[in-house]
CSV table of C-alpha atoms in Angstrom, one decimal:
chain,number,residue,atom,x,y,z
A,1,MET,CA,37.0,51.9,20.5
A,2,ALA,CA,35.1,54.6,18.1
A,3,SER,CA,31.9,55.8,19.9
A,4,ILE,CA,28.4,55.0,18.6
A,5,GLU,CA,25.6,57.2,17.7
A,6,ARG,CA,22.6,55.6,17.9
A,7,ILE,CA,19.5,57.6,15.4
A,8,ARG,CA,16.1,56.5,14.6
A,9,MET,CA,16.0,56.5,10.8
A,10,THR,CA,12.7,58.6,10.7
A,11,ASN,CA,15.1,61.4,11.4
A,12,ILE,CA,17.6,60.6,9.5
A,13,SER,CA,16.6,64.1,7.9
A,14,SER,CA,18.5,65.8,10.5
A,15,HIS,CA,21.9,64.7,10.0
A,16,GLU,CA,21.9,64.8,6.3
A,17,GLU,CA,24.2,67.4,6.6
A,18,ARG,CA,27.2,65.2,7.9
A,19,SER,CA,28.9,64.8,4.9
A,20,HIS,CA,30.1,61.5,6.1
A,21,LEU,CA,26.6,59.9,6.0
A,22,SER,CA,25.4,58.7,2.8
A,23,VAL,CA,22.3,57.5,4.6
A,24,GLY,CA,18.1,58.5,4.7
A,25,ILE,CA,15.2,58.1,3.4
A,26,ALA,CA,15.0,56.9,-0.5
A,27,ARG,CA,14.2,59.9,-2.6
A,28,PRO,CA,13.1,59.4,-6.4
A,29,GLY,CA,15.7,60.1,-9.5
A,30,ASN,CA,18.2,59.7,-7.3
A,31,HIS,CA,21.6,57.8,-7.6
A,32,SER,CA,20.9,55.4,-4.9
A,33,VAL,CA,21.0,52.0,-4.1
A,34,ARG,CA,18.4,51.0,-1.0
A,35,VAL,CA,19.8,48.6,1.3
A,36,GLY,CA,16.7,47.5,3.1
A,37,LYS,CA,14.3,48.9,5.4
A,38,ASP,CA,14.1,50.4,9.2
A,39,LYS,CA,11.8,47.7,11.1
A,40,LYS,CA,10.2,49.7,12.8
A,41,THR,CA,9.0,52.4,10.6
A,42,GLY,CA,9.2,50.7,7.3
A,43,SER,CA,11.2,53.3,6.1
A,44,PRO,CA,13.7,52.4,3.2
A,45,VAL,CA,17.7,52.9,3.9
A,46,TRP,CA,19.2,53.9,1.1
A,47,VAL,CA,22.8,55.0,-0.1
A,48,SER,CA,22.3,58.2,-1.4
A,49,ASP,CA,24.8,58.6,-3.7
A,50,PHE,CA,27.0,56.0,-4.3
A,51,ARG,CA,29.4,57.1,-6.7
A,52,SER,CA,30.8,59.0,-3.8
A,53,THR,CA,30.6,55.5,-1.2
A,54,PRO,CA,30.4,53.1,-4.0
A,55,ASN,CA,31.4,50.1,-1.8
A,56,ILE,CA,29.5,48.2,0.7
A,57,LEU,CA,30.3,45.1,3.3
A,58,ILE,CA,28.0,42.7,4.1
A,59,SER,CA,28.9,40.7,7.6
A,60,ALA,CA,26.9,38.6,9.1
A,61,SER,CA,27.1,35.9,11.8
A,62,SER,CA,25.6,33.2,9.6
A,63,ARG,CA,24.4,32.5,5.9
A,64,LYS,CA,21.0,33.5,7.1
A,65,GLY,CA,22.0,36.6,8.2
A,66,SER,CA,23.5,37.7,5.6
A,67,ASN,CA,21.2,36.7,2.9
A,68,ARG,CA,18.8,38.4,5.0
A,69,LEU,CA,20.5,41.4,4.7
A,70,LEU,CA,21.6,41.1,0.9
A,71,SER,CA,17.6,39.9,0.2
A,72,GLU,CA,16.3,43.3,1.6
A,73,ALA,CA,18.7,45.4,0.1
A,74,LEU,CA,18.3,43.7,-3.5
A,75,SER,CA,14.6,43.1,-3.2
A,76,GLU,CA,14.5,47.3,-2.4
A,77,HIS,CA,17.1,47.3,-5.2
A,78,ILE,CA,15.4,46.0,-7.9
A,79,THR,CA,11.9,47.1,-6.5
A,80,ALA,CA,13.4,51.4,-7.5
A,81,GLY,CA,14.4,49.8,-11.1
A,82,GLY,CA,18.1,49.4,-10.6
A,83,GLY,CA,20.5,46.9,-12.3
A,84,GLY,CA,23.0,44.9,-11.5
A,85,PHE,CA,24.8,41.6,-11.7
A,86,ALA,CA,25.4,39.5,-8.6
A,87,MET,CA,27.6,36.3,-8.0
A,88,ILE,CA,26.5,33.9,-5.4
A,89,SER,CA,27.6,30.3,-4.7
A,90,GLU,CA,24.4,27.3,-4.3
A,91,GLY,CA,22.9,26.9,-0.9
A,92,ASP,CA,21.3,30.8,-1.6
A,93,GLU,CA,18.5,29.2,-3.3
A,94,SER,CA,16.0,31.2,-0.4
A,95,LEU,CA,18.2,34.5,-2.0
A,96,LEU,CA,16.6,33.9,-4.9
A,97,ASP,CA,13.5,33.1,-4.0
A,98,ASP,CA,13.3,36.4,-2.5
A,99,ILE,CA,14.7,38.5,-5.7
A,100,SER,CA,12.3,36.5,-7.7
A,101,GLY,CA,9.0,37.6,-5.6
A,102,ALA,CA,10.4,41.2,-5.4
A,103,ALA,CA,10.7,41.0,-9.2
A,104,ARG,CA,7.3,39.8,-9.0
A,105,ASN,CA,5.6,42.1,-7.2
A,106,ALA,CA,7.4,44.8,-9.2
A,107,GLY,CA,6.3,43.6,-12.8
A,108,ARG,CA,10.2,42.8,-13.7
A,109,VAL,CA,10.0,39.0,-13.8
A,110,ASP,CA,11.4,39.7,-17.6
A,111,HIS,CA,14.6,42.5,-16.5
A,112,ILE,CA,15.6,39.6,-14.0
A,113,SER,CA,18.4,36.4,-15.6
A,114,ILE,CA,19.6,33.7,-13.7
A,115,VAL,CA,22.7,31.5,-15.1
A,116,ASP,CA,23.1,28.3,-13.3
A,117,ALA,CA,26.8,27.2,-14.0
A,118,GLY,CA,25.7,23.8,-12.2
A,119,ALA,CA,22.7,23.3,-13.6
A,120,PRO,CA,22.5,24.8,-17.2
A,121,THR,CA,19.7,26.1,-19.2
A,122,ASN,CA,19.6,27.6,-22.3
A,123,LEU,CA,21.7,31.0,-20.8
A,124,GLY,CA,25.4,31.0,-21.2
A,125,ILE,CA,27.9,34.1,-20.9
A,126,ASN,CA,30.5,35.5,-23.2
A,127,PRO,CA,32.7,37.6,-22.6
A,128,PHE,CA,34.6,37.0,-25.7
A,129,ARG,CA,31.8,38.0,-28.0
A,130,ASP,CA,32.5,41.9,-27.5
A,131,GLY,CA,35.9,42.2,-25.5
A,132,ASP,CA,38.6,43.9,-27.0
A,133,ALA,CA,42.1,42.0,-27.3
A,134,VAL,CA,43.7,43.7,-24.4
A,135,SER,CA,41.2,43.2,-22.2
A,136,LEU,CA,40.7,39.4,-23.4
A,137,THR,CA,44.4,38.8,-23.1
A,138,ARG,CA,44.4,40.5,-19.5
A,139,LEU,CA,41.4,37.5,-18.7
A,140,ILE,CA,43.8,34.7,-19.5
A,141,VAL,CA,46.7,35.4,-18.4
A,142,SER,CA,45.0,36.2,-15.0
A,143,LEU,CA,43.7,32.4,-15.2
A,144,LEU,CA,47.4,31.3,-15.3
A,145,ASP,CA,49.0,29.0,-12.5
A,146,ASN,CA,51.9,31.6,-10.5
A,147,PRO,CA,55.1,30.2,-12.7
A,148,GLY,CA,57.5,30.6,-10.1
A,149,LYS,CA,60.9,31.2,-10.6
A,150,ASP,CA,61.6,28.7,-12.8
A,151,GLY,CA,58.8,29.0,-14.7
A,152,ALA,CA,59.3,32.7,-15.6
A,153,LEU,CA,60.8,32.1,-19.1
A,154,TRP,CA,57.9,29.7,-20.3
A,155,HIS,CA,55.3,31.8,-18.6
A,156,GLY,CA,56.2,35.0,-20.2
A,157,ARG,CA,56.4,33.0,-23.8
A,158,ALA,CA,53.2,31.8,-23.5
A,159,VAL,CA,51.5,35.4,-22.8
A,160,ALA,CA,53.6,36.4,-26.4
A,161,MET,CA,51.7,33.6,-27.7
A,162,ILE,CA,48.4,33.9,-26.2
A,163,GLU,CA,48.8,38.0,-27.1
A,164,ALA,CA,49.1,37.2,-30.8
A,165,VAL,CA,46.8,34.8,-31.2
A,166,ILE,CA,44.3,36.8,-29.7
A,167,GLN,CA,44.6,39.5,-31.5
A,168,ALA,CA,44.1,37.6,-34.3
A,169,LEU,CA,41.0,36.0,-33.2
A,170,VAL,CA,39.6,39.1,-32.1
A,171,TRP,CA,40.2,40.4,-35.6
A,172,LEU,CA,38.3,37.8,-37.3
A,173,ARG,CA,35.7,37.9,-34.8
A,174,ASP,CA,35.1,41.6,-36.0
A,175,SER,CA,35.4,41.1,-39.2
A,176,ASP,CA,32.4,38.2,-38.6
A,177,GLN,CA,34.4,35.4,-39.5
A,178,ILE,CA,34.6,33.7,-36.7
A,179,GLU,CA,31.9,34.0,-33.5
A,180,LEU,CA,34.5,34.0,-30.7
A,181,CYS,CA,34.5,31.9,-27.9
A,182,LEU,CA,36.5,30.0,-24.8
A,183,ALA,CA,36.5,26.9,-27.1
A,184,GLU,CA,37.8,28.9,-30.1
A,185,ILE,CA,40.6,30.1,-28.5
A,186,ARG,CA,41.7,26.8,-27.0
A,187,ASP,CA,41.2,25.4,-30.5
A,188,ASN,CA,43.7,27.6,-31.9
A,189,LEU,CA,46.6,27.7,-29.4
A,190,VAL,CA,47.8,24.1,-31.3
A,191,LEU,CA,51.1,25.3,-33.6
A,192,ARG,CA,49.7,24.4,-36.8
A,193,ARG,CA,46.3,26.7,-36.3
A,194,ILE,CA,48.9,29.6,-35.5
A,195,ILE,CA,50.8,29.0,-38.4
A,196,HIS,CA,47.6,28.6,-40.2
A,197,LEU,CA,47.2,32.5,-38.9
A,198,SER,CA,50.4,34.0,-40.0
A,199,ASN,CA,50.1,33.2,-43.5
A,200,LYS,CA,49.2,36.0,-45.4
A,201,ASP,CA,47.7,33.7,-48.4
A,202,ASN,CA,45.3,32.8,-46.1
A,203,PHE,CA,44.2,35.9,-44.7
A,204,PRO,CA,45.3,38.6,-46.7
A,205,ASP,CA,43.0,41.4,-45.0
A,206,MET,CA,44.9,40.6,-41.7
A,207,PRO,CA,47.0,44.1,-40.5
A,208,LEU,CA,50.4,43.4,-40.9
A,209,ALA,CA,51.0,44.7,-37.2
A,210,ILE,CA,48.8,41.5,-36.0
A,211,ARG,CA,50.5,39.0,-38.4
A,212,LYS,CA,53.7,40.6,-37.5
A,213,ALA,CA,52.9,39.2,-33.6
A,214,LEU,CA,52.3,35.9,-34.7
A,215,LEU,CA,55.4,35.4,-36.8
A,216,SER,CA,57.7,36.6,-34.0
A,217,TYR,CA,56.6,34.1,-31.9
A,218,LEU,CA,56.8,31.5,-34.1
A,219,ASP,CA,60.5,33.0,-34.8
A,220,SER,CA,60.8,32.7,-30.9
A,221,LEU,CA,60.7,28.9,-31.3
A,222,PRO,CA,63.8,26.8,-31.1
A,223,GLY,CA,64.0,25.4,-34.9
A,224,TYR,CA,61.4,27.0,-36.4
A,225,ARG,CA,61.9,27.4,-40.1
A,226,LYS,CA,58.9,29.4,-42.5
A,227,GLU,CA,59.3,27.3,-45.0
A,228,LYS,CA,57.9,24.2,-44.1
A,229,GLY,CA,54.8,25.1,-42.8
A,230,GLU,CA,53.1,23.2,-40.6
A,231,ALA,CA,55.4,20.5,-41.2
A,232,GLN,CA,58.2,21.6,-38.3
A,233,CYS,CA,60.7,19.6,-36.5
A,234,GLN,CA,60.2,17.6,-33.2
A,235,THR,CA,62.6,20.4,-31.2
A,236,THR,CA,59.8,23.6,-32.3
A,237,LEU,CA,56.7,21.1,-31.6
A,238,ASP,CA,58.0,20.5,-28.2
A,239,GLN,CA,59.1,23.8,-27.3
A,240,HIS,CA,55.7,24.7,-28.5
A,241,GLY,CA,53.7,22.0,-26.2
A,242,TYR,CA,55.5,23.4,-23.2
A,243,CYS,CA,53.7,27.0,-23.9
A,244,GLN,CA,50.4,25.5,-24.8
A,245,MET,CA,50.5,23.3,-21.9
A,246,GLN,CA,50.4,26.7,-20.0
A,247,PHE,CA,47.1,27.1,-20.8
A,248,ALA,CA,45.7,23.5,-20.4
A,249,ARG,CA,43.9,24.0,-16.9
A,250,CYS,CA,42.1,27.4,-17.6
A,251,LEU,CA,41.0,27.1,-21.0
A,252,SER,CA,40.4,22.8,-21.1
A,253,THR,CA,38.8,22.4,-17.8
A,254,PRO,CA,36.4,25.3,-17.9
A,255,THR,CA,35.2,24.3,-21.6
A,256,ASN,CA,34.8,21.2,-20.5
A,257,ARG,CA,33.2,21.4,-17.2
A,258,PHE,CA,31.1,24.1,-18.1
A,259,GLY,CA,30.6,24.2,-21.9
A,260,GLU,CA,26.7,24.5,-22.0
A,261,VAL,CA,27.1,27.7,-20.3
A,262,LEU,CA,30.7,29.1,-22.3
A,263,VAL,CA,30.7,27.6,-25.8
A,264,CYS,CA,28.1,28.5,-27.3
A,265,PRO,CA,24.6,28.1,-25.9
A,266,GLU,CA,21.4,28.5,-27.4
A,267,ASN,CA,21.6,32.5,-25.9
A,268,TYR,CA,23.8,34.4,-24.3
A,269,VAL,CA,23.4,37.3,-21.5
A,270,ASP,CA,23.5,40.6,-22.7
A,271,PHE,CA,24.9,42.6,-20.0
A,272,ASP,CA,24.6,45.7,-21.7
A,273,LEU,CA,21.2,45.4,-20.4
A,274,ILE,CA,21.9,45.9,-17.4
A,275,PHE,CA,23.0,49.7,-17.6
A,276,LYS,CA,20.6,50.0,-21.1
A,277,GLU,CA,17.2,48.7,-19.2
A,278,GLY,CA,18.1,47.9,-15.9
A,279,ARG,CA,18.1,44.3,-15.7
A,280,PHE,CA,19.1,42.4,-13.1
A,281,VAL,CA,21.3,39.1,-14.1
A,282,ILE,CA,22.3,36.7,-11.4
A,283,PHE,CA,25.2,33.9,-12.2
A,284,LYS,CA,25.2,31.3,-9.2
A,285,ILE,CA,28.4,29.3,-8.7
A,286,PRO,CA,28.9,25.6,-7.5
A,287,CYS,CA,31.2,26.0,-5.4
A,288,ALA,CA,30.8,22.7,-3.3
A,289,ASP,CA,31.3,20.6,-6.8
A,290,ILE,CA,34.4,22.3,-8.0
A,291,SER,CA,37.7,23.3,-6.9
A,292,GLN,CA,38.7,26.3,-5.8
A,293,ASP,CA,40.4,27.1,-9.3
A,294,ASP,CA,37.5,26.0,-11.4
A,295,ALA,CA,35.7,28.3,-9.4
A,296,GLN,CA,37.7,31.7,-10.1
A,297,SER,CA,37.4,30.5,-14.0
A,298,ILE,CA,34.4,30.5,-14.2
A,299,ALA,CA,33.8,33.4,-12.1
A,300,ALA,CA,36.3,35.8,-14.3
A,301,MET,CA,34.4,34.7,-17.0
A,302,ALA,CA,31.0,36.6,-15.9
A,303,PHE,CA,32.8,39.1,-14.4
A,304,GLU,CA,34.7,40.2,-17.4
A,305,ALA,CA,31.5,40.1,-18.9
A,306,PHE,CA,29.7,42.8,-16.7
A,307,ARG,CA,33.4,44.8,-16.4
A,308,GLN,CA,33.4,45.5,-19.9
A,309,ALA,CA,29.4,46.7,-20.6
A,310,ALA,CA,30.0,48.8,-17.2
A,311,ILE,CA,33.0,50.4,-19.4
A,312,ARG,CA,30.6,50.5,-22.3
A,313,HIS,CA,27.6,51.9,-20.5
A,314,GLY,CA,27.9,52.3,-17.4
A,315,ARG,CA,29.0,56.3,-17.2
A,316,SER,CA,25.8,57.1,-19.6
A,317,SER,CA,23.5,55.4,-17.4
A,318,LYS,CA,20.1,56.6,-16.2
A,319,TYR,CA,19.8,53.0,-13.6
A,320,PRO,CA,21.9,52.8,-10.5
A,321,SER,CA,23.3,49.3,-10.8
A,322,LEU,CA,25.4,47.6,-8.4
A,323,LEU,CA,27.7,44.3,-8.4
A,324,LEU,CA,27.1,41.7,-5.2
A,325,LEU,CA,29.7,39.4,-4.6
A,326,ASN,CA,28.4,37.1,-2.3
A,327,ARG,CA,30.8,34.9,-0.4
A,328,PRO,CA,33.7,36.1,-2.7
A,329,HIS,CA,36.4,33.8,-1.1
A,330,CYS,CA,34.8,31.2,-2.6
A,331,PHE,CA,35.7,32.7,-6.4
A,332,TRP,CA,37.6,35.5,-5.9
A,333,ASN,CA,40.4,36.9,-8.5
A,334,ASP,CA,43.0,39.2,-7.2
A,335,GLY,CA,42.6,40.7,-10.7
A,336,TRP,CA,39.3,42.1,-9.7
A,337,ASN,CA,41.1,44.9,-7.5
A,338,ARG,CA,41.9,46.9,-10.2
A,339,PHE,CA,38.1,47.6,-11.4
A,340,LEU,CA,36.6,47.5,-8.3
A,341,GLU,CA,38.5,50.6,-6.6
A,342,THR,CA,37.5,52.4,-9.8
A,343,ALA,CA,34.0,51.3,-10.0
A,344,ASP,CA,32.1,54.7,-9.3
A,345,VAL,CA,33.7,56.1,-12.2
A,346,PHE,CA,31.0,53.6,-14.2
A,347,GLU,CA,28.3,54.4,-11.9
A,348,THR,CA,28.3,50.6,-10.3
A,349,CYS,CA,27.8,50.5,-6.4
A,350,VAL,CA,29.9,46.9,-5.1
A,351,ILE,CA,28.6,45.0,-2.4
A,352,VAL,CA,30.8,42.4,-0.8
A,353,SER,CA,29.0,39.9,1.7
A,354,GLU,CA,31.1,37.9,3.6
A,355,ASN,CA,31.1,35.7,7.2
A,356,SER,CA,31.8,37.9,10.0
A,357,TYR,CA,34.6,34.9,10.9
A,358,LEU,CA,35.9,35.3,7.2
A,359,SER,CA,35.8,38.9,6.9
A,360,THR,CA,38.7,40.4,8.4
A,361,GLN,CA,41.1,37.4,7.0
A,362,PHE,CA,39.7,37.8,3.6
A,363,LEU,CA,39.8,41.6,3.4
A,364,GLU,CA,43.5,41.3,4.7
A,365,ALA,CA,44.6,38.3,2.6
A,366,ARG,CA,43.0,39.1,-0.8
A,367,ILE,CA,41.4,42.8,-1.3
A,368,GLY,CA,43.8,45.9,-2.1
A,369,GLY,CA,44.0,48.8,0.0
A,370,SER,CA,43.1,50.9,-2.5
A,371,VAL,CA,39.1,49.1,-2.0
A,372,ALA,CA,39.1,48.6,1.2
A,373,THR,CA,39.4,52.3,1.1
A,374,ARG,CA,36.6,53.0,-0.9
A,375,ILE,CA,34.3,50.5,1.5
A,376,ASN,CA,33.0,52.7,4.1
A,377,LEU,CA,29.7,51.3,4.4
A,378,GLY,CA,29.1,48.0,6.8
A,379,LEU,CA,25.9,46.2,7.6
A,380,TRP,CA,26.2,43.9,9.8
A,381,ASP,CA,23.2,41.5,11.7
A,382,GLU,CA,22.1,42.1,15.2
A,383,PHE,CA,24.0,38.7,16.4
A,384,SER,CA,27.8,39.9,15.0
A,385,PRO,CA,28.1,43.6,16.3
A,386,GLN,CA,31.6,42.9,17.6
A,387,PHE,CA,32.9,42.3,13.7
A,388,ALA,CA,32.1,45.7,13.1
A,389,TYR,CA,34.6,47.2,15.6
A,390,ARG,CA,37.1,44.4,14.2
A,391,THR,CA,36.8,44.5,11.0
A,392,LYS,CA,36.7,48.4,10.7
A,393,GLU,CA,40.1,48.5,12.2
A,394,LYS,CA,41.1,45.9,9.9
A,395,LEU,CA,40.3,48.1,6.6
A,396,SER,CA,41.9,50.7,8.7
A,397,ALA,CA,45.0,49.1,8.7
A,398,ILE,CA,44.8,47.7,5.5
A,399,SER,CA,43.8,50.9,3.7
A,400,GLY,CA,45.9,53.4,6.0
A,401,HIS,CA,42.0,55.7,6.1
A,402,GLU,CA,39.3,55.5,8.8
A,403,ALA,CA,36.1,54.3,7.1
A,404,SER,CA,33.8,57.4,6.6
A,405,SER,CA,30.8,55.6,7.9
A,406,PHE,CA,29.5,52.2,9.5
A,407,ILE,CA,26.1,50.4,9.9
A,408,LEU,CA,24.9,48.1,11.8
A,409,THR,CA,21.3,46.9,11.7
A,410,SER,CA,19.4,45.9,14.9
A,411,THR,CA,16.0,45.5,16.0
A,412,GLY,CA,14.3,48.5,15.5
A,413,GLU,CA,17.1,50.6,15.3
A,414,THR,CA,20.1,51.7,13.2
A,415,GLU,CA,23.6,52.5,15.0
A,416,ILE,CA,25.9,54.5,12.6
A,417,SER,CA,29.6,54.9,14.2
A,418,ALA,CA,30.6,58.6,13.8
């Protein structure tokens, strides 16, 4: 077991020369994420430069414990003028109240946006409004069911179809001919719409490469004859139907279930403002009321909107930003690992909050080794110190590297694992 060194947060400055400890008293003008306050002195505890220690794990013995740690971290972050994006599940009203209270006290009420997928208001999200064709294709493909060996052929053809269609729709969006959203993609997967898109007479200005992709897919369908136009034989209709069916769940279900959030609401949340103005967006997922597949789908849409904004503006932002995934075992998407392992490039600190008894299982099963390597700061409540050592050992086993530092919050003092 690693040795434990007890230090008071008031004396942390004497240890700042130790490079593997990125903790101290907050200073203005620093790209820092504040993760709470010392209980005795009231001095803020901070990650001094999250570009070098981007990922934080919060693991508590209960929802109340993890929410208390999150409340301290987010309240300090918002008070300091930071922005970010949080995905949380239902039952976290106390956390929302604390965040809203911190925003009011800091005069930042207008900088907080809450989108509730279970009780929609006039706010929504739309990653298809700005994303490029490659990113949007990857998003939708990530939501497809595992085809298995028997379905590999249909899966490959379905991916080719969605790639071609999204390229065409993104071109139409960028030329101000449509407002692209999830429902628009779903509606354009029927065969007659694809044939309509591929017709040069309908869209004479469409780039040749995009039209060729559509025609290539159509030519791959057994029985397809271009001269028949939209009146194709039953074999062609059936073959295309199998491909279209691959997307029935991942497109139709979210559109039908969360239409008020995903399909052209009155106002879309502008994720760019997280990095331009230090805005904070909270996305609430009704995990208890929907299937895990549906939770993963709606979470993936929101995550993609944030990811695109981070890529566009993260490097140049003067506002410290963070990404919070609260109890992500309910909605985790394996495609997120690629972004999380490079989040520091976009000046984003990632906080993963999970119950202690689920932490090691979740980390081992879902989070990739390259991401685990970057989780080098851990926060626990005072009731679960034993999980600190267990989780640290698990992280080290997954990543092949020992985590840099772990903080365990306890009454009056903080323990740092050397």
